[in-house]
PDB file of C-alpha atoms in Angstrom:
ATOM      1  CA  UNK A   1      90.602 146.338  90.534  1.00  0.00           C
ATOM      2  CA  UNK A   2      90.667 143.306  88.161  1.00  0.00           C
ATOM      3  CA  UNK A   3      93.443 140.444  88.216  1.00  0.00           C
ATOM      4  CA  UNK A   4      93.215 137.365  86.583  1.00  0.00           C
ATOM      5  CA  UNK A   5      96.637 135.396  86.907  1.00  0.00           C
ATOM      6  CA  UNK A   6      97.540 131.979  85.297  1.00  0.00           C
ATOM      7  CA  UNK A   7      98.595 129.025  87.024  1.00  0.00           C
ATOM      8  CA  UNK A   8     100.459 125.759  85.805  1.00  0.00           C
ATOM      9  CA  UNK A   9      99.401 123.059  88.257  1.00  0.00           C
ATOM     10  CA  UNK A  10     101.421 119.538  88.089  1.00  0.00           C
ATOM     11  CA  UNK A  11      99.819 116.355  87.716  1.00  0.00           C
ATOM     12  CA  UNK A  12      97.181 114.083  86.736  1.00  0.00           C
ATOM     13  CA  UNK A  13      93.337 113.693  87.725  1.00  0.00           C
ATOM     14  CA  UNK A  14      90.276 111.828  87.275  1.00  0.00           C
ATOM     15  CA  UNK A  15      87.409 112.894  87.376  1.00  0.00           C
ATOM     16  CA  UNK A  16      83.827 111.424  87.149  1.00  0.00           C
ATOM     17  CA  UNK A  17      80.833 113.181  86.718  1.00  0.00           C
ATOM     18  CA  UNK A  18      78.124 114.624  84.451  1.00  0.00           C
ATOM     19  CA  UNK A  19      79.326 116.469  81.494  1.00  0.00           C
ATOM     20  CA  UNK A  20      76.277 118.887  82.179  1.00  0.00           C
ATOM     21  CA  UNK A  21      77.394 120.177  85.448  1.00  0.00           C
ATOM     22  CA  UNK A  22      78.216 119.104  88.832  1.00  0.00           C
ATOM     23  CA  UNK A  23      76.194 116.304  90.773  1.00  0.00           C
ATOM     24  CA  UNK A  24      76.048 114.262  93.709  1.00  0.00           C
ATOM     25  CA  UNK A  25      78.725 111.457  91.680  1.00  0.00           C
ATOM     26  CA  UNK A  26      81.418 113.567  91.085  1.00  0.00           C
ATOM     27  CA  UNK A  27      84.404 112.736  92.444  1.00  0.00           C
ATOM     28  CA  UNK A  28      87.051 110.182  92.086  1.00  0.00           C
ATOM     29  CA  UNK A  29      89.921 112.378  92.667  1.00  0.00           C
ATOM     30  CA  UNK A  30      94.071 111.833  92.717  1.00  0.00           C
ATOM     31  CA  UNK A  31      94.836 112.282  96.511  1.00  0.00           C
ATOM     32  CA  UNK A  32      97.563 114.477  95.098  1.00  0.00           C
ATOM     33  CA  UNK A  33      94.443 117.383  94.852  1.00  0.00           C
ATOM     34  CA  UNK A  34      92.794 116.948  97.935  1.00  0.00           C
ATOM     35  CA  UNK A  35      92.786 118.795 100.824  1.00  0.00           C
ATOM     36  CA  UNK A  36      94.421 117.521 103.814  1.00  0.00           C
ATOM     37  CA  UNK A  37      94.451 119.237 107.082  1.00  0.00           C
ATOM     38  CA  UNK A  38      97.586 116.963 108.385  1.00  0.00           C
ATOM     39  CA  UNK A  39     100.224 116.728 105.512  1.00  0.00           C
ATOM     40  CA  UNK A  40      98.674 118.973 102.623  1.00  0.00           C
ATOM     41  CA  UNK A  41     101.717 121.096 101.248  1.00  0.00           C
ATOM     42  CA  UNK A  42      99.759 123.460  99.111  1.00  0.00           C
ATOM     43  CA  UNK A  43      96.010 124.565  98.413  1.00  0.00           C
ATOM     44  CA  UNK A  44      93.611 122.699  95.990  1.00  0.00           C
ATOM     45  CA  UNK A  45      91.037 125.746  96.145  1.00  0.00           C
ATOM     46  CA  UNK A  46      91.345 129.216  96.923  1.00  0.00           C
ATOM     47  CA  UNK A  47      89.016 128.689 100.056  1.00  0.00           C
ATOM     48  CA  UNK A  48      86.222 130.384 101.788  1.00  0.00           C
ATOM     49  CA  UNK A  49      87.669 134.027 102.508  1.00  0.00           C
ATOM     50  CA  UNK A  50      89.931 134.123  99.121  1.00  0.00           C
ATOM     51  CA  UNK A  51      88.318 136.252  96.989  1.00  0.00           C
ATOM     52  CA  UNK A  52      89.069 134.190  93.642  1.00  0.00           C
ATOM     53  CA  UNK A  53      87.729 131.179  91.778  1.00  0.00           C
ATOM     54  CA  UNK A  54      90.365 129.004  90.307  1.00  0.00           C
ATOM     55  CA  UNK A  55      89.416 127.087  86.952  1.00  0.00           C
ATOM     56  CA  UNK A  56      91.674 124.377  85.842  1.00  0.00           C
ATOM     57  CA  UNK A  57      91.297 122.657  82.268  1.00  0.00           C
ATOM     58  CA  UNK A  58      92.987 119.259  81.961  1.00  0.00           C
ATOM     59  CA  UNK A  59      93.670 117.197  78.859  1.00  0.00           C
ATOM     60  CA  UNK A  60      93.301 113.930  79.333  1.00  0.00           C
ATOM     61  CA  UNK A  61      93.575 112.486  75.796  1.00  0.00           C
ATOM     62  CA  UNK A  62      96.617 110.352  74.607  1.00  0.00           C
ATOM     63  CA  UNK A  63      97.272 112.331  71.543  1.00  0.00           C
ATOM     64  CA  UNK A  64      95.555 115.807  70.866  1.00  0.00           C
ATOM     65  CA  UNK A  65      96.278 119.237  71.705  1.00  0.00           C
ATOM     66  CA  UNK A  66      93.624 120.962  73.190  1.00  0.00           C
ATOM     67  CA  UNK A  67      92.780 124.884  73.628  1.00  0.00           C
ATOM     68  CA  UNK A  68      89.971 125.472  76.152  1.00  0.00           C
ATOM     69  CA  UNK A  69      88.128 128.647  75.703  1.00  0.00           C
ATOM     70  CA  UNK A  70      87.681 129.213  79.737  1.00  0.00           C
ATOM     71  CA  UNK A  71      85.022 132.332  80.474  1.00  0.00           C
ATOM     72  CA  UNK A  72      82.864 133.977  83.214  1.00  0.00           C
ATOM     73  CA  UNK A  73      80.353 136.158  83.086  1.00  0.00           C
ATOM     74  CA  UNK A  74      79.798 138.702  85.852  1.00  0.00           C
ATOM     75  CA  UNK A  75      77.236 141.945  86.630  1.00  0.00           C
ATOM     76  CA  UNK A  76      79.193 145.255  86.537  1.00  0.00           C
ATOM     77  CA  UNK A  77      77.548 148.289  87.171  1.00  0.00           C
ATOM     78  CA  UNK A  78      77.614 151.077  84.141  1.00  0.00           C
ATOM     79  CA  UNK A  79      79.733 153.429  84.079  1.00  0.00           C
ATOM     80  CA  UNK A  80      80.023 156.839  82.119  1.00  0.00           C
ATOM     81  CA  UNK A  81      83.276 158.384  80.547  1.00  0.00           C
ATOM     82  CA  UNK A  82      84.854 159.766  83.934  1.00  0.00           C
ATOM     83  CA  UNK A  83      84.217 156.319  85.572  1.00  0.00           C
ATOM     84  CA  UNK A  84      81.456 157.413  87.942  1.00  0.00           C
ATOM     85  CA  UNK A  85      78.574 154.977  88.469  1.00  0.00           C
ATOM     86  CA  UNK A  86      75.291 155.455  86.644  1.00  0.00           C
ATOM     87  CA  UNK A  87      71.957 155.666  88.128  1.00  0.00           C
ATOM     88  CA  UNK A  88      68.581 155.513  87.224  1.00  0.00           C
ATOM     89  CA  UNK A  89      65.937 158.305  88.031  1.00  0.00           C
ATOM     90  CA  UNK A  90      64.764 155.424  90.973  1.00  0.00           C
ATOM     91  CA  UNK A  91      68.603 155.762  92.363  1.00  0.00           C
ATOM     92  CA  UNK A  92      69.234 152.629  91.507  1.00  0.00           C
ATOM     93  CA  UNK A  93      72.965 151.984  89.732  1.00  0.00           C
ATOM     94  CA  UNK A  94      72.252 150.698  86.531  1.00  0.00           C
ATOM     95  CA  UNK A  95      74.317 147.228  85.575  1.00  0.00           C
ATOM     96  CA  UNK A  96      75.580 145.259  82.440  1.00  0.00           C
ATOM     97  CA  UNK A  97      76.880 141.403  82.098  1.00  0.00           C
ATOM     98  CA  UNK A  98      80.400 141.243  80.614  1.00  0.00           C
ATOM     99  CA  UNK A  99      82.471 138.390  79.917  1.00  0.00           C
ATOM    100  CA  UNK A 100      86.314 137.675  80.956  1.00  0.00           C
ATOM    101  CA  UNK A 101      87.574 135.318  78.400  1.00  0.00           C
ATOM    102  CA  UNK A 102      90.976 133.084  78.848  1.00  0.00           C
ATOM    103  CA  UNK A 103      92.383 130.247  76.162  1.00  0.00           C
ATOM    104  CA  UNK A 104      94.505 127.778  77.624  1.00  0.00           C
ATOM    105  CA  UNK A 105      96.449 125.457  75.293  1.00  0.00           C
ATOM    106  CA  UNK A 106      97.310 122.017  77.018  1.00  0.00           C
ATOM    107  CA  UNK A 107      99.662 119.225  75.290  1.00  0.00           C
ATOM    108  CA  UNK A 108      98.430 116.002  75.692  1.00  0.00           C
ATOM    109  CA  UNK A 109     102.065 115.054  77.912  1.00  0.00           C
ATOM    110  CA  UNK A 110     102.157 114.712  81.436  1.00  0.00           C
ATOM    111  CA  UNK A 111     102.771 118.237  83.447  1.00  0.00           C
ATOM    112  CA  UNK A 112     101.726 120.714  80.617  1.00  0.00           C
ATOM    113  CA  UNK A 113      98.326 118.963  80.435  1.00  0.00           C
ATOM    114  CA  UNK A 114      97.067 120.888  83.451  1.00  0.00           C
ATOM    115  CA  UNK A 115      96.723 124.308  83.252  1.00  0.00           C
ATOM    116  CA  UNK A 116      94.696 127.306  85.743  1.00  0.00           C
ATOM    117  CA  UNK A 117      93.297 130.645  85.330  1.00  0.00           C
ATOM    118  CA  UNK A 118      92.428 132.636  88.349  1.00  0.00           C
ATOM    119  CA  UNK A 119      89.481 134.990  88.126  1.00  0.00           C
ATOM    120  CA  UNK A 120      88.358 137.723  90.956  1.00  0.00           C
ATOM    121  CA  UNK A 121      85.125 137.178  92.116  1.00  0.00           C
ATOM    122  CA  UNK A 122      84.731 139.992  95.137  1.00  0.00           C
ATOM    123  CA  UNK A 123      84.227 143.596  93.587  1.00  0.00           C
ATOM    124  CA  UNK A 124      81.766 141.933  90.734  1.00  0.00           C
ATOM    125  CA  UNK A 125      80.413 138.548  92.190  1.00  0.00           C
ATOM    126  CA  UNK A 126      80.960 135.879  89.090  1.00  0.00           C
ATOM    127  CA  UNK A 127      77.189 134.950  88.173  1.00  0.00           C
ATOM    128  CA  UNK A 128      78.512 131.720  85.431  1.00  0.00           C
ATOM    129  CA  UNK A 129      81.349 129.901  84.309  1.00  0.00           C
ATOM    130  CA  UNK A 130      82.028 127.642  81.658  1.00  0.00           C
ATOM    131  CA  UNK A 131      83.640 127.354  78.182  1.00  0.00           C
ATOM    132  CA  UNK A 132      83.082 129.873  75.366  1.00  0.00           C
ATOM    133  CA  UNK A 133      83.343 132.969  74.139  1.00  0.00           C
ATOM    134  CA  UNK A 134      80.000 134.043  75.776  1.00  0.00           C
ATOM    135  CA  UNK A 135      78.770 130.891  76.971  1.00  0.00           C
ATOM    136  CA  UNK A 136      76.436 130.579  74.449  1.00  0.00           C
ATOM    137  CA  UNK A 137      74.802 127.166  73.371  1.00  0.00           C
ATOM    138  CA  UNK A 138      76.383 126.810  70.408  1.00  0.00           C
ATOM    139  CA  UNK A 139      79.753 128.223  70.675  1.00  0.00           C
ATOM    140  CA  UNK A 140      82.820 126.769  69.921  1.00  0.00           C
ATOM    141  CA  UNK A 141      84.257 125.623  73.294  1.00  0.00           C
ATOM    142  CA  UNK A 142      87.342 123.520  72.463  1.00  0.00           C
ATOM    143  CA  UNK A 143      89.840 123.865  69.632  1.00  0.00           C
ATOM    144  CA  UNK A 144      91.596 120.460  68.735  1.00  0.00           C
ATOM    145  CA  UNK A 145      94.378 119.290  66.837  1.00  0.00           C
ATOM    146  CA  UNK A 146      97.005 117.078  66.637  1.00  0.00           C
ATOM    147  CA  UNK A 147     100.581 118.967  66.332  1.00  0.00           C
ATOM    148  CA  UNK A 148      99.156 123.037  67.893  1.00  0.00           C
ATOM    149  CA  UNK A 149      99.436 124.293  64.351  1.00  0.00           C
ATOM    150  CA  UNK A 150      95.665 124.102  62.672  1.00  0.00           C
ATOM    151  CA  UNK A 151      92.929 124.477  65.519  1.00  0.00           C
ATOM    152  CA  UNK A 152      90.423 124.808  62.724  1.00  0.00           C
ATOM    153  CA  UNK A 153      86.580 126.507  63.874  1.00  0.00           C
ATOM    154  CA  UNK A 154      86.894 124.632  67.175  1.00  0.00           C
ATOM    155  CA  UNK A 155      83.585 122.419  68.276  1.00  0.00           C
ATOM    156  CA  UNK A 156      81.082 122.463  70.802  1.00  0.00           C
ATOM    157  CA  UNK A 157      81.216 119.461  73.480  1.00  0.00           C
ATOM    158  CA  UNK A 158      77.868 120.361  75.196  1.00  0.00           C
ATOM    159  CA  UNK A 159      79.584 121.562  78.393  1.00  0.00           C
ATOM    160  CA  UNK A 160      76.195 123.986  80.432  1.00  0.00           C
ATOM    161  CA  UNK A 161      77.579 126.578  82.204  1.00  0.00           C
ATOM    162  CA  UNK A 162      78.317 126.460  85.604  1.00  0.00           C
ATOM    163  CA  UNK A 163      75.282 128.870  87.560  1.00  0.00           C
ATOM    164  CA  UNK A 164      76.183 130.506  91.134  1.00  0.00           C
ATOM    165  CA  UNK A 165      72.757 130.823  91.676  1.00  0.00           C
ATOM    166  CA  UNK A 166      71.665 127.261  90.888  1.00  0.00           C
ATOM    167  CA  UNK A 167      74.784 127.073  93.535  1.00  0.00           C
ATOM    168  CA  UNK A 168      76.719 125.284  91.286  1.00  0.00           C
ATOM    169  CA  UNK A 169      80.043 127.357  92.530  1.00  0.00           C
ATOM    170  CA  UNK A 170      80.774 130.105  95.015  1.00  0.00           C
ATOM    171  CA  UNK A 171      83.777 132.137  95.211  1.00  0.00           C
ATOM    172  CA  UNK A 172      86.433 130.612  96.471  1.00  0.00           C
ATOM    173  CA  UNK A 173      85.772 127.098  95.055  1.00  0.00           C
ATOM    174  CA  UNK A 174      87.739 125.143  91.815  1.00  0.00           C
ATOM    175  CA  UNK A 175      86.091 124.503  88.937  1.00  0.00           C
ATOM    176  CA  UNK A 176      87.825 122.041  86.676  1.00  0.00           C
ATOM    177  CA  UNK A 177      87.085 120.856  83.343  1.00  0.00           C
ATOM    178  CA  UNK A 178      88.693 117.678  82.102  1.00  0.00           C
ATOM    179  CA  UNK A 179      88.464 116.827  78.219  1.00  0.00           C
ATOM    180  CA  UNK A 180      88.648 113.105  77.371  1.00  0.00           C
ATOM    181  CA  UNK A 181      89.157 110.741  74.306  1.00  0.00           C
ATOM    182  CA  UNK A 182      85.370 109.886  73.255  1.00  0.00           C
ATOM    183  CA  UNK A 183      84.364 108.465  69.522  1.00  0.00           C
ATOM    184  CA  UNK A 184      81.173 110.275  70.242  1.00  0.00           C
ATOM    185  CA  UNK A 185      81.953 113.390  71.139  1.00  0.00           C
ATOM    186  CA  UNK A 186      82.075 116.310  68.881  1.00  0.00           C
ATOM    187  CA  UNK A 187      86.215 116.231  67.642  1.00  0.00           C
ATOM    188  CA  UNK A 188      86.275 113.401  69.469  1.00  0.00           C
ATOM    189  CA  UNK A 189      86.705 114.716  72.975  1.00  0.00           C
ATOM    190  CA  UNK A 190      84.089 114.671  75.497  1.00  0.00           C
ATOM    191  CA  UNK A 191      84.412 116.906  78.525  1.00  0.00           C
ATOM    192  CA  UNK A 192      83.622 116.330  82.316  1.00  0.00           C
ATOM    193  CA  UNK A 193      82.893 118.765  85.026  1.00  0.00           C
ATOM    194  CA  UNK A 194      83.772 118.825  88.995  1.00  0.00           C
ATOM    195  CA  UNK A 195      83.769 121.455  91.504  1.00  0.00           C
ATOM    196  CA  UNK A 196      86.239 121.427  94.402  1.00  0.00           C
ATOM    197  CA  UNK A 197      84.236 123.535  97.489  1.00  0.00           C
ATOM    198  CA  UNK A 198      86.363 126.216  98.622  1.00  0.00           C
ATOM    199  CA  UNK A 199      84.555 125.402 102.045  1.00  0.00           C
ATOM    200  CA  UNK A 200      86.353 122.811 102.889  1.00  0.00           C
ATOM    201  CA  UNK A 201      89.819 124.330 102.686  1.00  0.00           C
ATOM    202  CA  UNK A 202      92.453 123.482 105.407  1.00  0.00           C
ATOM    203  CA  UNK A 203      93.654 126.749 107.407  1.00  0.00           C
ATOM    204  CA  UNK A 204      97.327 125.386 107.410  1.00  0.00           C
ATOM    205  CA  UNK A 205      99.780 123.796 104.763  1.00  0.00           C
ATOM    206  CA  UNK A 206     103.153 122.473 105.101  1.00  0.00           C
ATOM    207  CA  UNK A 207     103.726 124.446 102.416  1.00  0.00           C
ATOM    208  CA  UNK A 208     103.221 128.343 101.225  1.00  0.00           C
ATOM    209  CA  UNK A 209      99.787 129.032 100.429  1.00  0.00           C
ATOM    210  CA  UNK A 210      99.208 130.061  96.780  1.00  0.00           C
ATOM    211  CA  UNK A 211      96.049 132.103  97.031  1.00  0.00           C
ATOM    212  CA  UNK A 212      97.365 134.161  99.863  1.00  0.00           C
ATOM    213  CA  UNK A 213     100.814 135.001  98.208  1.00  0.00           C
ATOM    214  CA  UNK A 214      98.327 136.079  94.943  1.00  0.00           C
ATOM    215  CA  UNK A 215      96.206 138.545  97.534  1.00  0.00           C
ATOM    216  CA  UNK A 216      99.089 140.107  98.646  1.00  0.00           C
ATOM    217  CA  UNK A 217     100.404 140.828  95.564  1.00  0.00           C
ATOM    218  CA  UNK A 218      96.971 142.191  94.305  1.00  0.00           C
ATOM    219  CA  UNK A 219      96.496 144.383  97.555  1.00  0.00           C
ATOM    220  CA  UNK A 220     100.305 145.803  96.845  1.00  0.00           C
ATOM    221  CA  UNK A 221      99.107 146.322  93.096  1.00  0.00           C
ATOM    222  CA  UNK A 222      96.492 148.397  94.120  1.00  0.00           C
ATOM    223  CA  UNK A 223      98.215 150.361  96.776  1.00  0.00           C
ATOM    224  CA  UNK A 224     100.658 151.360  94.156  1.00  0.00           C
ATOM    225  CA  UNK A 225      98.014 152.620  91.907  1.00  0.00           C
ATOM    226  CA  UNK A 226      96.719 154.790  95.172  1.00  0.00           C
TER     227      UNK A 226
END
């Protein structure tokens, strides 16, 4: 089963790293988002045994509304009309790369500006993330304006994809994208990257963990169906 839900998450962040991916600089966060093991009241990440991969798009720009075009790319395996797996004359279940596609549209005010999508990463592994329709080069990957009314054809902020098996991500991490006033950037907005590890999730929160609650509702979705 596939569930993607959407998350509003409250507050501010900075970030500092390459706009080409994650690196060894990233980092710089609001203590608000970090995981505490005494104190923390709710999860930053999904963590290691949550079978999800929360992105969060944040707009960090004085002025401009901004629609992220969030996507991942996973390997499915092919399946005929009835729904039954298909294999090659080897055996071997054939497979295809689809996209899951989400736009989020953040204001540039305080609260709104952070937004999340949750994706499912443990039925069909997530192999990329990253913004654009299909992650393509030269894809649109923001849409920009000033009031939400005219996005226009949207512009490309050279943003790479995110690669699990450069092990830029695993499942259970955030990935966040934060877009930025920049004179040089394509509609002026540039766009920085940072990966919270999943691995280093707390056990325990003073508070109700999100990810868990989100499990159990997608294990009582799927009984239902049964």
């Amino acid at each position: 089963m596939k569930t993607n839900g959407r998350i509003g998450v409250i507050g501010s962040i900075l970030l500092i790293g390459a706009a080409q991916g994650c690196g060894p600089n990233s980092g710089f966060l609001n203590p608000a988002f970090v995981n505490f093991t005494v104190g923390g009241q709710f999860p930053s990440t999904p963590g290691p045994v949550a079978p999800f991969v929360l992105v969060r798009v944040i707009n960090a720009t004085p002025d401009k509304v901004i629609e992220f075009k969030v996507s991942v790319e996973k390997t499915v395996p092919v399946r005929d009309d009835n729904g039954d797996i298909v294999f090659d004359n080897l055996g071997n279940a054939l497979t295809t790369n689809v996209f899951e596609n989400a736009r989020l549209q953040t204001p540039p005010f305080a609260l709104a500006n952070d937004l999340g999508i949750v994706f499912s990463c443990d039925e069909t592994p997530i192999i990329r993330i990253g913004l654009g329709e299909n992650l393509g080069a030269l894809e649109p990957q923001l849409f920009v304006t000033s009031d939400a009314t005219d996005f226009g054809g949207g512009c490309n902020v050279g943003v790479n994809p995110l690669v699990a098996a450069a092990g830029n991500f695993n499942c259970g991490d955030t990935v966040i994208f934060q877009a930025f006033e920049s004179a040089a950037g394509a509609c002026g907005v540039g766009v920085k990257t940072l990966v919270l590890p999943g691995s280093e999730q707390p056990s325990t929160f003073n508070g109700p963990s999100t990810f868990v609650i989100l499990r159990q509702f997608q294990l009582l979705q799927v009984t239902d169906d049964d």
